Tab-separated table of C-alpha atoms in Angstrom:
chain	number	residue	atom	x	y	z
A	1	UNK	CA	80.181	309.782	195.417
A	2	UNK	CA	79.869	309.307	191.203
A	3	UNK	CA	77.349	306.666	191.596
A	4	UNK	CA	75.584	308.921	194.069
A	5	UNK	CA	75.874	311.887	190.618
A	6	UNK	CA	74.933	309.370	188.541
A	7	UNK	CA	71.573	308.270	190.200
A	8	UNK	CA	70.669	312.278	190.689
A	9	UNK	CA	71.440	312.932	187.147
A	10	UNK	CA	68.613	311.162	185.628
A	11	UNK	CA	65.959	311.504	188.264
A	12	UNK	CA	66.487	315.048	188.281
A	13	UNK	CA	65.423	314.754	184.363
A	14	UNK	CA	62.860	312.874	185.098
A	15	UNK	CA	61.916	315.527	187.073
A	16	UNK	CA	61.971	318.404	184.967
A	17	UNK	CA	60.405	316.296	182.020
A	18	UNK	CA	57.201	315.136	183.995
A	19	UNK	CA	57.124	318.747	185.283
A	20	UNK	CA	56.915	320.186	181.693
A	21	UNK	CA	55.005	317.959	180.501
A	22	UNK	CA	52.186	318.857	183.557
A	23	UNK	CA	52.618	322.185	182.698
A	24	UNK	CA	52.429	322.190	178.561
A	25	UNK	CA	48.947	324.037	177.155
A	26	UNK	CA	47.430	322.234	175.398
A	27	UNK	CA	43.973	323.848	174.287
A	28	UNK	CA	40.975	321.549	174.726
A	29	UNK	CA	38.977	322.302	171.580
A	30	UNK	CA	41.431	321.542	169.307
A	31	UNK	CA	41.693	317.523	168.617
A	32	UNK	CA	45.360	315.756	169.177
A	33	UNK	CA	47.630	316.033	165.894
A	34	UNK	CA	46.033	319.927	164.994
A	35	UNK	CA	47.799	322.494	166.079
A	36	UNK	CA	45.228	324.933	163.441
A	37	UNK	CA	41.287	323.985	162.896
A	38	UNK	CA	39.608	325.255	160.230
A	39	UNK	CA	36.333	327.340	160.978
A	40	UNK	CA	32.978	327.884	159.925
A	41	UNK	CA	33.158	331.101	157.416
A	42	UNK	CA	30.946	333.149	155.343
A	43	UNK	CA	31.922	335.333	152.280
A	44	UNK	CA	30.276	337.185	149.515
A	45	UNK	CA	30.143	335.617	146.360
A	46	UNK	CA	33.369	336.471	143.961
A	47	UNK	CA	35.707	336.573	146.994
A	48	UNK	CA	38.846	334.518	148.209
A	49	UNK	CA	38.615	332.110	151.286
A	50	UNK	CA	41.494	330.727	153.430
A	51	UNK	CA	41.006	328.008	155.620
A	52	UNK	CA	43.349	326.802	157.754
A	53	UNK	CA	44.590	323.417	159.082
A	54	UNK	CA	47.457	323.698	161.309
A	55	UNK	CA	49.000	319.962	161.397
A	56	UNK	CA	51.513	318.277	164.229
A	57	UNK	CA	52.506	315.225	162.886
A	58	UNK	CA	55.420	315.748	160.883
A	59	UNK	CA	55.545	313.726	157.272
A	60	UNK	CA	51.927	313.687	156.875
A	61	UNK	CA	49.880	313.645	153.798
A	62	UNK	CA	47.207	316.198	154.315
A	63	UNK	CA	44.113	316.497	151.772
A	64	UNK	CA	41.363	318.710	152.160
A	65	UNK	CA	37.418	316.941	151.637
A	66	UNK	CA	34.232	319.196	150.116
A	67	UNK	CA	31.607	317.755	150.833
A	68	UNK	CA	32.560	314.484	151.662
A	69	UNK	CA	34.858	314.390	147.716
A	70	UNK	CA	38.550	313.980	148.431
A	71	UNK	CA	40.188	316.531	146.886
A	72	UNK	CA	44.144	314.811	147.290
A	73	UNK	CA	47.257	316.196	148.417
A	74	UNK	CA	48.641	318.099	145.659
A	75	UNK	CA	48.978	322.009	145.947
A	76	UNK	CA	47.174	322.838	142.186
A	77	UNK	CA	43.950	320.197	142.866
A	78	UNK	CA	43.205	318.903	139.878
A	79	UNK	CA	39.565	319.414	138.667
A	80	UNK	CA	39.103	322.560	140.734
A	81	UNK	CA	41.346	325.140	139.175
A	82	UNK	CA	40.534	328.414	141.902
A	83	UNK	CA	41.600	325.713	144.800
A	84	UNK	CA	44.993	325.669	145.810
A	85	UNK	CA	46.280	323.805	148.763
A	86	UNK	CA	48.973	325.888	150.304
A	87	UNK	CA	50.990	323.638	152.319
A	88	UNK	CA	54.409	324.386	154.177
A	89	UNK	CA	55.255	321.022	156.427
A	90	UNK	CA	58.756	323.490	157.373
A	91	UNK	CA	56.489	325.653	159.183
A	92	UNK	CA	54.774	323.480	161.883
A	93	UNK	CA	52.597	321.560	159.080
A	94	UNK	CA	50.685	324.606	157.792
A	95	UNK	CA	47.980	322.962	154.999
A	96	UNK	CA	45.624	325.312	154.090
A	97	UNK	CA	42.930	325.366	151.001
A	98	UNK	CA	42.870	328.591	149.460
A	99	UNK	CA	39.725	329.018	146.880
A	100	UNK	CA	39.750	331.837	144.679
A	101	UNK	CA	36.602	333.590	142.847
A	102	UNK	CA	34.380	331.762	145.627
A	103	UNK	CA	31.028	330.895	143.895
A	104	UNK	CA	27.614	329.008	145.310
A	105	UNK	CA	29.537	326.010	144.225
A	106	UNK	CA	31.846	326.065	147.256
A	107	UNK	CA	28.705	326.436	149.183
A	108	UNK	CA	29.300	322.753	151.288
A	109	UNK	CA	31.167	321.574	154.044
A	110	UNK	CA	34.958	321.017	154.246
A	111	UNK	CA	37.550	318.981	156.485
A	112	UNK	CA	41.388	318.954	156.621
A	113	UNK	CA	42.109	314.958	156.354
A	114	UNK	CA	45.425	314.315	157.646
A	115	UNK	CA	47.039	310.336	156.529
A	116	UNK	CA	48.744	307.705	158.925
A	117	UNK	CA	52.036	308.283	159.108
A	118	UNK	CA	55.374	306.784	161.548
A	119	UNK	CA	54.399	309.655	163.785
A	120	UNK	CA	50.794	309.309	164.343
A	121	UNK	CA	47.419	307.399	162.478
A	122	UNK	CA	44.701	309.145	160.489
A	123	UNK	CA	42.932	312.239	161.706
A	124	UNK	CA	40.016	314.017	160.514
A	125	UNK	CA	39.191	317.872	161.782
A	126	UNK	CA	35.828	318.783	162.669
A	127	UNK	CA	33.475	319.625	159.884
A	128	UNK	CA	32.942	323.471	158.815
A	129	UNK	CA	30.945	324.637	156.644
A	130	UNK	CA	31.884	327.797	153.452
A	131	UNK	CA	28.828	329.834	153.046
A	132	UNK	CA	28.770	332.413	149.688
A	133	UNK	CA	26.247	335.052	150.023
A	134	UNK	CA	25.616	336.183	147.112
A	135	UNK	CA	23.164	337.487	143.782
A	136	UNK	CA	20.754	339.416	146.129
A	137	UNK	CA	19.459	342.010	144.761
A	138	UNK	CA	16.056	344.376	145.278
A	139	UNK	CA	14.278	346.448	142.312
A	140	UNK	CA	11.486	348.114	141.415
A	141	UNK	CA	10.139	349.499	144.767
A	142	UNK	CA	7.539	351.647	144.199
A	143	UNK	CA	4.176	353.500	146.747
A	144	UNK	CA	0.868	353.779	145.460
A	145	UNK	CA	-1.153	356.356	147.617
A	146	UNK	CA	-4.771	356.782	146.437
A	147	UNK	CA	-6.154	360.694	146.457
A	148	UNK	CA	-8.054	360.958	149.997
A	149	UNK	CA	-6.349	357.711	151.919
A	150	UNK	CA	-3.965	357.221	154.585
A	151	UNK	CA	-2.659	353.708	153.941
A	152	UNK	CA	0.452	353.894	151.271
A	153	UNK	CA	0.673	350.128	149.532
A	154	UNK	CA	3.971	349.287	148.228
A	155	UNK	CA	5.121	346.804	145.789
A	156	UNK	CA	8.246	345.132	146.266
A	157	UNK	CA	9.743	342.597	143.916
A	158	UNK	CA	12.749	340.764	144.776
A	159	UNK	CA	15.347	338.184	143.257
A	160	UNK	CA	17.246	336.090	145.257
A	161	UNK	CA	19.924	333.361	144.107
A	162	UNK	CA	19.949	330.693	147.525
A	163	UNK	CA	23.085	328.199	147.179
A	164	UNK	CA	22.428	324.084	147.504
């Protein structure tokens, strides 16, 4: 009878394991080792900007890339004194680049680089891309109507600042 227990025992937890396992969400845009993608964004020029990279290998070295530049892995990035990589590996691996004071400079694309580590190689998220609006602006508007006529011209001049 115990070696009867002792056979059950384990294929019962094989059991339940492969039965979890078959049953566990796991959400097919996001890429194996992300738990948090960043997205595509857009922003007026002057504001802040999260984005977020959620990251499920714990002991990773995360670094964030603009535009293809390698920004590193400490939080205060040196060279780029509005970005700030927030990271918290406590709380499920959260890495995310903060940029303050966003400007047409931060205009690019961006990806979350995660480095090998024991629990899993080198990932790389999908690109997004930061997009500032900003400097727009409309003057001098004016209508012309001649004495007699129908037809009203206007004159519209416009500036426009267009980032990269």
């Amino acid at each position: 009878m115990a070696l009867r227990t002792m056979l059950k025992a384990p294929l019962l937890l094989l059991g339940l394991l492969t039965e979890g396992l078959a049953q566990l969400a796991i959400p097919a845009s996001i890429p194996w080792g992300f738990w948090a993608l960043p997205e595509n964004l857009t922003v007026v020029e002057g504001a802040s900007v999260e984005l977020r990279c959620g990251v499920s290998t714990p002991g990773s070295v995360v670094q964030w890339a603009k535009d293809g530049l390698l920004l590193g892995p400490n939080p205060r990035i040196p060279g780029f004194p509005r970005y700030r990589l927030e990271e918290d590996p406590a709380r499920l691996g959260e890495f995310h680049l903060h940029i303050e004071a966003c400007d047409l400079s931060d205009d690019v694309d961006y990806e979350c680089q995660v480095g090998h580590s024991e629990m899993g190689p080198e990932l790389v998220s999908p690109r997004v891309i930061l997009s500032i609006l900003g400097g727009q602006t409309l003057s001098n508007i004016s209508a012309n109507m001649n004495e007699g006529s129908q037809q009203k011209l206007f004159t519209v001049e416009a500036t426009a600042r267009c980032g990269n």
